[in-house]
mmCIF file of C-alpha atoms and ligand atoms in Angstrom:
data_model
loop_
_atom_site.group_PDB
_atom_site.id
_atom_site.type_symbol
_atom_site.label_atom_id
_atom_site.label_comp_id
_atom_site.label_asym_id
_atom_site.label_seq_id
_atom_site.Cartn_x
_atom_site.Cartn_y
_atom_site.Cartn_z
ATOM 1 C CA MET Z 249 -24.210 -7.900 -4.343
ATOM 2 C CA ASP Z 250 -22.895 -8.905 -0.943
ATOM 3 C CA SER Z 251 -19.282 -8.665 0.059
ATOM 4 C CA ASP Z 252 -18.629 -12.383 -0.207
ATOM 5 C CA GLU Z 253 -19.206 -12.270 -3.931
ATOM 6 C CA ARG Z 254 -16.841 -9.404 -4.440
ATOM 7 C CA LEU Z 255 -14.123 -10.937 -2.328
ATOM 8 C CA LEU Z 256 -12.112 -13.957 -3.322
ATOM 9 C CA HIS Z 257 -11.026 -15.940 -0.299
ATOM 10 C CA PHE Z 258 -7.794 -17.663 -1.273
ATOM 11 C CA LYS Z 259 -5.467 -19.468 1.162
ATOM 12 C CA GLY Z 260 -6.850 -17.561 4.137
ATOM 13 C CA PHE Z 261 -6.684 -14.108 2.566
ATOM 14 C CA ASN Z 262 -9.302 -11.862 0.931
ATOM 15 C CA PHE Z 263 -8.641 -10.502 -2.543
ATOM 16 C CA GLU Z 264 -10.822 -8.249 -4.660
ATOM 17 C CA ARG Z 265 -12.181 -10.815 -7.064
ATOM 18 C CA SER Z 266 -12.606 -8.926 -10.320
ATOM 19 C CA THR Z 267 -9.133 -7.407 -10.565
ATOM 20 C CA VAL Z 268 -6.939 -10.127 -9.080
ATOM 21 C CA ASP Z 269 -4.976 -12.370 -11.412
ATOM 22 C CA ILE Z 270 -5.955 -15.933 -10.542
ATOM 23 C CA ASP Z 271 -3.116 -17.491 -12.560
ATOM 24 C CA ILE Z 272 -0.616 -15.515 -10.518
ATOM 25 C CA LEU Z 273 -2.295 -16.461 -7.234
ATOM 26 C CA GLU Z 274 -2.189 -20.127 -8.075
ATOM 27 C CA ASN Z 275 1.527 -19.999 -8.820
ATOM 28 C CA LEU Z 276 2.648 -17.456 -6.232
ATOM 29 C CA GLU Z 277 5.038 -19.694 -4.334
ATOM 30 C CA ASP Z 278 7.052 -20.444 -7.450
ATOM 31 C CA PHE Z 279 6.974 -16.993 -8.986
ATOM 32 C CA ASP Z 280 10.570 -16.539 -10.071
ATOM 33 C CA ILE Z 281 12.285 -13.859 -7.994
ATOM 34 C CA ARG Z 282 15.415 -12.118 -9.244
ATOM 35 C CA ASP Z 283 18.057 -10.908 -6.807
ATOM 36 C CA ASP Z 284 17.500 -7.305 -7.833
ATOM 37 C CA ASP Z 285 13.700 -7.376 -7.597
ATOM 38 C CA VAL Z 286 12.105 -4.869 -5.251
ATOM 39 C CA PHE Z 287 8.668 -5.206 -3.675
ATOM 40 C CA ILE Z 288 6.588 -2.500 -2.067
ATOM 41 C CA ILE Z 289 4.264 -4.296 0.321
ATOM 42 C CA THR Z 290 1.342 -2.629 2.024
ATOM 43 C CA TYR Z 291 -2.030 -3.209 3.547
ATOM 44 C CA PRO Z 292 -4.503 -1.356 1.255
ATOM 45 C CA LYS Z 293 -4.812 2.409 1.779
ATOM 46 C CA SER Z 294 -1.467 2.742 3.530
ATOM 47 C CA GLY Z 295 0.445 4.687 0.875
ATOM 48 C CA THR Z 296 0.898 2.196 -1.949
ATOM 49 C CA ILE Z 297 0.634 4.495 -4.956
ATOM 50 C CA TRP Z 298 2.689 7.097 -3.171
ATOM 51 C CA THR Z 299 5.524 4.620 -2.697
ATOM 52 C CA GLN Z 300 5.071 3.335 -6.262
ATOM 53 C CA GLN Z 301 5.617 6.900 -7.420
ATOM 54 C CA ILE Z 302 8.657 7.412 -5.145
ATOM 55 C CA LEU Z 303 10.344 4.190 -6.219
ATOM 56 C CA SER Z 304 9.612 4.702 -9.899
ATOM 57 C CA LEU Z 305 11.160 8.173 -9.622
ATOM 58 C CA ILE Z 306 14.189 6.698 -7.854
ATOM 59 C CA TYR Z 307 14.647 3.822 -10.296
ATOM 60 C CA PHE Z 308 13.602 5.183 -13.675
ATOM 61 C CA GLU Z 309 15.418 8.266 -14.882
ATOM 62 C CA THR Z 310 12.936 8.785 -17.715
ATOM 63 C CA HIS Z 311 10.160 9.038 -15.143
ATOM 64 C CA ARG Z 312 12.154 11.370 -12.939
ATOM 65 C CA LYS Z 313 13.050 13.626 -15.863
ATOM 66 C CA GLN Z 314 9.581 13.286 -17.399
ATOM 67 C CA THR Z 315 11.001 12.311 -20.758
ATOM 68 C CA GLU Z 316 8.401 9.617 -21.324
ATOM 69 C CA ASN Z 317 4.719 9.416 -20.622
ATOM 70 C CA VAL Z 318 4.221 6.145 -18.776
ATOM 71 C CA GLU Z 319 1.842 5.520 -15.894
ATOM 72 C CA THR Z 320 3.508 4.879 -12.545
ATOM 73 C CA ALA Z 321 1.333 1.794 -12.173
ATOM 74 C CA ASP Z 322 2.915 0.383 -15.333
ATOM 75 C CA LEU Z 323 6.427 1.052 -14.091
ATOM 76 C CA VAL Z 324 5.663 -0.447 -10.683
ATOM 77 C CA PRO Z 325 2.844 -2.927 -11.291
ATOM 78 C CA SER Z 326 0.962 -4.878 -8.707
ATOM 79 C CA LEU Z 327 2.039 -8.502 -8.598
ATOM 80 C CA GLU Z 328 -1.370 -10.002 -7.856
ATOM 81 C CA TYR Z 329 -3.670 -7.272 -9.225
ATOM 82 C CA ASN Z 330 -2.072 -7.603 -12.647
ATOM 83 C CA ILE Z 331 -4.983 -5.989 -14.474
ATOM 84 C CA ARG Z 332 -3.020 -5.449 -17.678
ATOM 85 C CA LYS Z 333 -1.943 -9.125 -17.729
ATOM 86 C CA VAL Z 334 1.708 -8.221 -18.134
ATOM 87 C CA ASP Z 335 4.147 -11.083 -18.587
ATOM 88 C CA PHE Z 336 6.485 -10.239 -15.717
ATOM 89 C CA THR Z 337 9.093 -12.765 -16.857
ATOM 90 C CA LYS Z 338 9.768 -10.552 -19.876
ATOM 91 C CA ARG Z 339 10.365 -7.391 -17.881
ATOM 92 C CA PRO Z 340 13.918 -6.063 -17.752
ATOM 93 C CA SER Z 341 15.647 -5.817 -14.399
ATOM 94 C CA PRO Z 342 15.387 -4.192 -12.004
ATOM 95 C CA ARG Z 343 11.728 -5.024 -11.594
ATOM 96 C CA VAL Z 344 9.807 -3.056 -8.986
ATOM 97 C CA PHE Z 345 6.451 -4.467 -7.891
ATOM 98 C CA CYS Z 346 3.820 -3.564 -5.386
ATOM 99 C CA SER Z 347 1.672 -6.043 -3.523
ATOM 100 C CA HIS Z 348 -0.821 -6.368 -0.696
ATOM 101 C CA LEU Z 349 0.106 -9.980 0.021
ATOM 102 C CA PRO Z 350 0.517 -11.233 3.587
ATOM 103 C CA TYR Z 351 3.950 -12.583 4.527
ATOM 104 C CA TYR Z 352 2.934 -16.201 4.114
ATOM 105 C CA LEU Z 353 1.748 -15.878 0.512
ATOM 106 C CA VAL Z 354 4.678 -14.084 -1.114
ATOM 107 C CA PRO Z 355 6.920 -15.946 -3.563
ATOM 108 C CA ASN Z 356 9.410 -18.220 -1.807
ATOM 109 C CA GLY Z 357 12.301 -16.603 -3.650
ATOM 110 C CA LEU Z 358 11.919 -13.508 -1.479
ATOM 111 C CA LYS Z 359 13.351 -15.535 1.374
ATOM 112 C CA ASN Z 360 16.728 -15.560 -0.363
ATOM 113 C CA LYS Z 361 17.063 -12.151 1.350
ATOM 114 C CA LYS Z 362 18.615 -10.620 -1.755
ATOM 115 C CA ALA Z 363 15.492 -9.177 -3.317
ATOM 116 C CA LYS Z 364 14.277 -6.232 -1.242
ATOM 117 C CA ILE Z 365 10.965 -5.419 0.383
ATOM 118 C CA VAL Z 366 9.800 -1.979 1.451
ATOM 119 C CA TYR Z 367 6.898 -2.404 3.859
ATOM 120 C CA ILE Z 368 4.770 0.720 4.265
ATOM 121 C CA TYR Z 369 2.398 0.939 7.213
ATOM 122 C CA ARG Z 370 -0.027 3.662 8.311
ATOM 123 C CA ASN Z 371 -1.932 4.350 11.491
ATOM 124 C CA PRO Z 372 -5.021 2.161 11.154
ATOM 125 C CA LYS Z 373 -7.598 4.818 12.009
ATOM 126 C CA ASP Z 374 -6.484 6.731 8.924
ATOM 127 C CA VAL Z 375 -6.394 3.460 6.979
ATOM 128 C CA ILE Z 376 -10.023 2.852 7.971
ATOM 129 C CA THR Z 377 -11.018 6.402 7.028
ATOM 130 C CA SER Z 378 -9.303 6.155 3.668
ATOM 131 C CA TYR Z 379 -10.702 2.660 3.000
ATOM 132 C CA PHE Z 380 -14.246 3.705 3.933
ATOM 133 C CA HIS Z 381 -14.192 6.486 1.338
ATOM 134 C CA PHE Z 382 -12.445 4.289 -1.210
ATOM 135 C CA SER Z 383 -15.111 1.592 -0.835
ATOM 136 C CA ASN Z 384 -17.775 4.137 -1.669
ATOM 137 C CA PHE Z 385 -15.755 5.441 -4.591
ATOM 138 C CA VAL Z 386 -14.558 2.495 -6.679
ATOM 139 C CA ALA Z 387 -17.046 0.286 -8.443
ATOM 140 C CA VAL Z 388 -15.363 -3.021 -7.635
ATOM 141 C CA LEU Z 389 -15.681 -2.721 -3.848
ATOM 142 C CA GLU Z 390 -18.787 -3.049 -1.723
ATOM 143 C CA GLY Z 391 -19.856 0.390 -0.515
ATOM 144 C CA CYS Z 392 -20.659 1.004 3.116
ATOM 145 C CA GLU Z 393 -23.445 3.193 4.472
ATOM 146 C CA ASN Z 394 -21.643 4.562 7.463
ATOM 147 C CA MET Z 395 -18.395 4.557 9.351
ATOM 148 C CA ASP Z 396 -19.660 2.366 12.157
ATOM 149 C CA MET Z 397 -20.519 -0.405 9.730
ATOM 150 C CA PHE Z 398 -17.176 -0.049 8.029
ATOM 151 C CA ILE Z 399 -15.221 -0.193 11.307
ATOM 152 C CA HIS Z 400 -17.000 -3.461 12.117
ATOM 153 C CA LYS Z 401 -16.260 -4.880 8.709
ATOM 154 C CA PHE Z 402 -12.615 -3.826 8.993
ATOM 155 C CA LEU Z 403 -12.280 -5.349 12.460
ATOM 156 C CA ASP Z 404 -13.787 -8.576 11.135
ATOM 157 C CA GLY Z 405 -11.267 -8.596 8.275
ATOM 158 C CA LYS Z 406 -14.098 -8.746 5.763
ATOM 159 C CA VAL Z 407 -12.357 -6.482 3.281
ATOM 160 C CA ALA Z 408 -9.779 -7.012 0.555
ATOM 161 C CA GLY Z 409 -6.535 -7.359 2.503
ATOM 162 C CA SER Z 410 -8.250 -9.222 5.376
ATOM 163 C CA LEU Z 411 -7.400 -8.234 8.931
ATOM 164 C CA TRP Z 412 -5.087 -5.241 9.213
ATOM 165 C CA PHE Z 413 -3.597 -6.533 12.494
ATOM 166 C CA ASP Z 414 -2.646 -9.848 10.896
ATOM 167 C CA HIS Z 415 -1.013 -8.117 7.953
ATOM 168 C CA VAL Z 416 1.181 -5.720 9.911
ATOM 169 C CA LYS Z 417 1.972 -8.142 12.737
ATOM 170 C CA GLY Z 418 2.624 -10.983 10.324
ATOM 171 C CA TRP Z 419 5.146 -8.998 8.348
ATOM 172 C CA TYR Z 420 6.789 -7.585 11.451
ATOM 173 C CA GLU Z 421 7.069 -10.889 13.265
ATOM 174 C CA HIS Z 422 8.515 -12.637 10.198
ATOM 175 C CA ARG Z 423 10.800 -9.776 9.184
ATOM 176 C CA HIS Z 424 13.967 -11.830 9.849
ATOM 177 C CA LYS Z 425 13.153 -14.095 6.933
ATOM 178 C CA PHE Z 426 13.258 -11.214 4.472
ATOM 179 C CA ASN Z 427 15.398 -8.285 3.399
ATOM 180 C CA ILE Z 428 12.844 -5.749 4.541
ATOM 181 C CA LEU Z 429 12.643 -2.085 5.528
ATOM 182 C CA PHE Z 430 9.641 -0.744 7.468
ATOM 183 C CA VAL Z 431 8.640 2.825 6.688
ATOM 184 C CA SER Z 432 5.535 4.585 7.931
ATOM 185 C CA TYR Z 433 3.207 6.705 5.848
ATOM 186 C CA GLU Z 434 3.467 9.338 8.545
ATOM 187 C CA GLU Z 435 7.254 9.611 8.421
ATOM 188 C CA MET Z 436 6.982 10.124 4.659
ATOM 189 C CA LYS Z 437 4.362 12.790 5.231
ATOM 190 C CA LYS Z 438 6.322 14.608 7.919
ATOM 191 C CA ASP Z 439 9.672 14.612 6.151
ATOM 192 C CA LEU Z 440 9.494 13.310 2.607
ATOM 193 C CA LYS Z 441 13.096 14.149 1.781
ATOM 194 C CA SER Z 442 14.476 12.129 4.711
ATOM 195 C CA ALA Z 443 12.166 9.249 3.810
ATOM 196 C CA VAL Z 444 13.392 9.310 0.193
ATOM 197 C CA GLN Z 445 17.007 9.287 1.418
ATOM 198 C CA LYS Z 446 16.249 6.393 3.770
ATOM 199 C CA LEU Z 447 14.697 4.470 0.876
ATOM 200 C CA CYS Z 448 17.684 5.227 -1.381
ATOM 201 C CA ASN Z 449 20.085 3.948 1.300
ATOM 202 C CA PHE Z 450 18.190 0.717 1.701
ATOM 203 C CA LEU Z 451 17.860 0.233 -2.053
ATOM 204 C CA GLY Z 452 21.521 1.028 -2.674
ATOM 205 C CA LYS Z 453 20.654 3.873 -5.039
ATOM 206 C CA GLU Z 454 22.956 6.866 -4.997
ATOM 207 C CA LEU Z 455 21.091 9.887 -6.279
ATOM 208 C CA SER Z 456 22.500 13.401 -6.563
ATOM 209 C CA ASP Z 457 20.942 16.112 -4.396
ATOM 210 C CA ASP Z 458 19.159 17.468 -7.456
ATOM 211 C CA ASP Z 459 17.736 14.062 -8.251
ATOM 212 C CA VAL Z 460 16.537 13.569 -4.666
ATOM 213 C CA ASP Z 461 14.859 16.961 -4.897
ATOM 214 C CA ALA Z 462 13.239 15.945 -8.193
ATOM 215 C CA VAL Z 463 11.879 12.777 -6.557
ATOM 216 C CA VAL Z 464 10.496 14.727 -3.605
ATOM 217 C CA ARG Z 465 8.934 17.386 -5.815
ATOM 218 C CA GLN Z 466 7.092 14.861 -7.964
ATOM 219 C CA ALA Z 467 5.941 12.803 -5.007
ATOM 220 C CA THR Z 468 4.157 15.516 -3.038
ATOM 221 C CA PHE Z 469 0.408 15.091 -2.642
ATOM 222 C CA LYS Z 470 -0.309 18.227 -4.643
ATOM 223 C CA ASN Z 471 1.877 17.299 -7.582
ATOM 224 C CA MET Z 472 0.702 13.693 -7.698
ATOM 225 C CA LYS Z 473 -2.900 14.825 -7.558
ATOM 226 C CA SER Z 474 -2.420 16.853 -10.726
ATOM 227 C CA ASP Z 475 -0.273 14.236 -12.493
ATOM 228 C CA SER Z 476 -2.518 11.728 -14.242
ATOM 229 C CA ARG Z 477 0.410 9.320 -14.697
ATOM 230 C CA ALA Z 478 0.789 9.114 -10.934
ATOM 231 C CA ASN Z 479 -2.709 9.405 -9.483
ATOM 232 C CA LEU Z 480 -4.433 6.392 -11.064
ATOM 233 C CA SER Z 481 -7.205 8.545 -12.520
ATOM 234 C CA ASN Z 482 -6.925 6.944 -15.975
ATOM 235 C CA ILE Z 483 -6.886 3.402 -14.663
ATOM 236 C CA LEU Z 484 -9.795 4.076 -12.332
ATOM 237 C CA LYS Z 485 -11.840 5.675 -15.077
ATOM 238 C CA LYS Z 486 -11.084 3.220 -17.854
ATOM 239 C CA GLU Z 487 -10.347 -0.080 -16.161
ATOM 240 C CA VAL Z 488 -11.631 -0.282 -12.609
ATOM 241 C CA GLY Z 489 -14.652 2.040 -12.705
ATOM 242 C CA THR Z 490 -16.010 4.463 -10.126
ATOM 243 C CA LYS Z 491 -19.456 4.840 -8.602
ATOM 244 C CA SER Z 492 -19.258 8.362 -7.201
ATOM 245 C CA ASP Z 493 -17.351 11.583 -7.649
ATOM 246 C CA GLY Z 494 -14.053 11.555 -5.923
ATOM 247 C CA HIS Z 495 -10.378 11.112 -6.346
ATOM 248 C CA PHE Z 496 -7.904 8.398 -5.414
ATOM 249 C CA MET Z 497 -5.777 11.214 -4.006
ATOM 250 C CA ARG Z 498 -8.408 12.116 -1.420
ATOM 251 C CA LYS Z 499 -6.815 14.045 1.475
ATOM 252 C CA GLY Z 500 -3.354 12.616 1.950
ATOM 253 C CA THR Z 501 -2.921 13.670 5.530
ATOM 254 C CA ILE Z 502 -2.415 12.407 9.065
ATOM 255 C CA GLY Z 503 -5.331 12.411 11.481
ATOM 256 C CA ASP Z 504 -8.324 12.765 9.159
ATOM 257 C CA TRP Z 505 -9.841 9.953 11.263
ATOM 258 C CA LYS Z 506 -10.681 12.633 13.839
ATOM 259 C CA ASN Z 507 -13.233 14.027 11.412
ATOM 260 C CA HIS Z 508 -14.905 10.642 11.038
ATOM 261 C CA PHE Z 509 -14.600 8.632 14.277
ATOM 262 C CA THR Z 510 -16.806 9.335 17.257
ATOM 263 C CA VAL Z 511 -15.088 9.379 20.644
ATOM 264 C CA ALA Z 512 -16.662 6.005 21.455
ATOM 265 C CA GLN Z 513 -15.472 4.459 18.180
ATOM 266 C CA SER Z 514 -12.005 5.821 18.747
ATOM 267 C CA GLU Z 515 -11.767 4.548 22.321
ATOM 268 C CA ARG Z 516 -13.002 1.119 21.348
ATOM 269 C CA PHE Z 517 -10.484 0.959 18.544
ATOM 270 C CA ASP Z 518 -7.663 2.063 20.880
ATOM 271 C CA MET Z 519 -8.452 -0.771 23.277
ATOM 272 C CA ILE Z 520 -8.306 -3.356 20.530
ATOM 273 C CA PHE Z 521 -5.175 -1.808 19.080
ATOM 274 C CA GLN Z 522 -3.373 -1.825 22.415
ATOM 275 C CA ARG Z 523 -4.259 -5.436 23.043
ATOM 276 C CA LYS Z 524 -3.338 -6.727 19.620
ATOM 277 C CA MET Z 525 -0.231 -4.612 18.999
ATOM 278 C CA LYS Z 526 1.337 -4.662 22.452
ATOM 279 C CA ASP Z 527 4.336 -6.712 21.327
ATOM 280 C CA ILE Z 528 4.939 -4.796 18.122
ATOM 281 C CA PRO Z 529 7.343 -1.887 18.631
ATOM 282 C CA LEU Z 530 6.567 -0.154 15.335
ATOM 283 C CA LYS Z 531 5.972 3.550 15.885
ATOM 284 C CA PHE Z 532 2.525 4.795 14.952
ATOM 285 C CA ILE Z 533 1.727 8.476 14.518
ATOM 286 C CA TRP Z 534 -1.940 9.430 14.920
ATOM 287 C CA ASP Z 535 -1.775 13.196 14.742
ATOM 288 C CA ILE Z 536 -0.045 15.589 12.369
ATOM 289 C CA ASN Z 537 1.417 17.520 15.331
ATOM 290 C CA GLU Z 538 2.833 14.460 17.036
ATOM 291 C CA GLU Z 539 6.622 14.017 17.097
HETATM 292 P P1 A3P V 611 -6.468 9.292 1.911
HETATM 293 O O1 A3P V 611 -7.672 8.530 1.435
HETATM 294 O O2 A3P V 611 -6.401 9.379 3.413
HETATM 295 O O3 A3P V 611 -6.338 10.620 1.261
HETATM 296 P P2 A3P V 611 -3.079 3.391 -1.254
HETATM 297 O O4 A3P V 611 -2.297 3.897 -2.407
HETATM 298 O O5 A3P V 611 -2.350 2.404 -0.410
HETATM 299 O O6 A3P V 611 -4.428 2.935 -1.657
HETATM 300 O O7 A3P V 611 -3.287 4.637 -0.244
HETATM 301 C C1 A3P V 611 -4.107 5.705 -0.615
HETATM 302 C C2 A3P V 611 -3.907 6.823 0.381
HETATM 303 O O8 A3P V 611 -2.606 7.399 0.198
HETATM 304 C C3 A3P V 611 -4.920 7.938 0.178
HETATM 305 O O9 A3P V 611 -5.177 8.457 1.495
HETATM 306 C C4 A3P V 611 -4.111 8.914 -0.681
HETATM 307 O O10 A3P V 611 -4.596 10.238 -0.661
HETATM 308 C C5 A3P V 611 -2.754 8.802 0.006
HETATM 309 N N1 A3P V 611 -1.660 9.320 -0.817
HETATM 310 C C6 A3P V 611 -1.341 9.017 -2.079
HETATM 311 N N2 A3P V 611 -0.305 9.764 -2.502
HETATM 312 C C7 A3P V 611 0.047 10.578 -1.462
HETATM 313 C C8 A3P V 611 1.038 11.607 -1.278
HETATM 314 N N3 A3P V 611 1.859 11.968 -2.249
HETATM 315 N N4 A3P V 611 1.077 12.213 -0.083
HETATM 316 C C9 A3P V 611 0.242 11.865 0.925
HETATM 317 N N5 A3P V 611 -0.722 10.915 0.803
HETATM 318 C C10 A3P V 611 -0.809 10.283 -0.387
#
């Protein structure tokens, strides 16, 4: 099957066809936003399930204290990849969603600036590396023979999520229209506790020190990898399907791109990055040892 069949091109943006909820897409603009809704927005492979886990631990005491056995993805569902066909209008507040939507497709109600958006971004060489492996792991995506082919595909925007540059730049350049906080994957990785506190401040959630520690503990890579509620293993196995051995929680680090990019690929990418991102002052961290 070629990539065009697996991708649904809708209003200028590529979705993964088999898991996206068409009814939601067609009514996105009017999707009713509540003032206390929270959205995690990401380009794919930038730390979505990690942030779903962090926010569900912040918001839902039963999750934090492990007194109920509910999947993180059910507590913080995807708006457009609503694979369980949940009726979101019946969900109690506060509702926490995740989404890969570009700024111009999100529900209009988010522009009331009351509902909050946490935008997570990651250095794009690690996004590419993660996405390359993910494409060869999940059944619903087109696999790719080698990194070079995948880099081309990514730079052409021929993947679910379309062009990374458009996503990040679009959200950054239109940030004034929304109540939005930008957080990088790398700052979460380097100092998870500070990132959790920053998120709590933005979300207006006052957690005790013990509760912050409980959030951090349950959101580390190691603990999420062994927690089937948090690591998507059930959903991947039963609902999405996989085509090779692997794990959604693959490496969870900064700079794995160095093990996969050639020097020439890296230099070419840097040139494009510098040209396209020159007006965007977001800080990108490419190496685990970088400050
Ligand atoms: P890698 O493939 O580089 O390991 P998304 O949820 O947006 O699809 O992002 C998936 C990436 O986030 C994967 O990256 C995954 O390992 C990483 N990730 C998930 N939870 C993490 C955690 N607790 N700490 C660090 N990385 C995490």
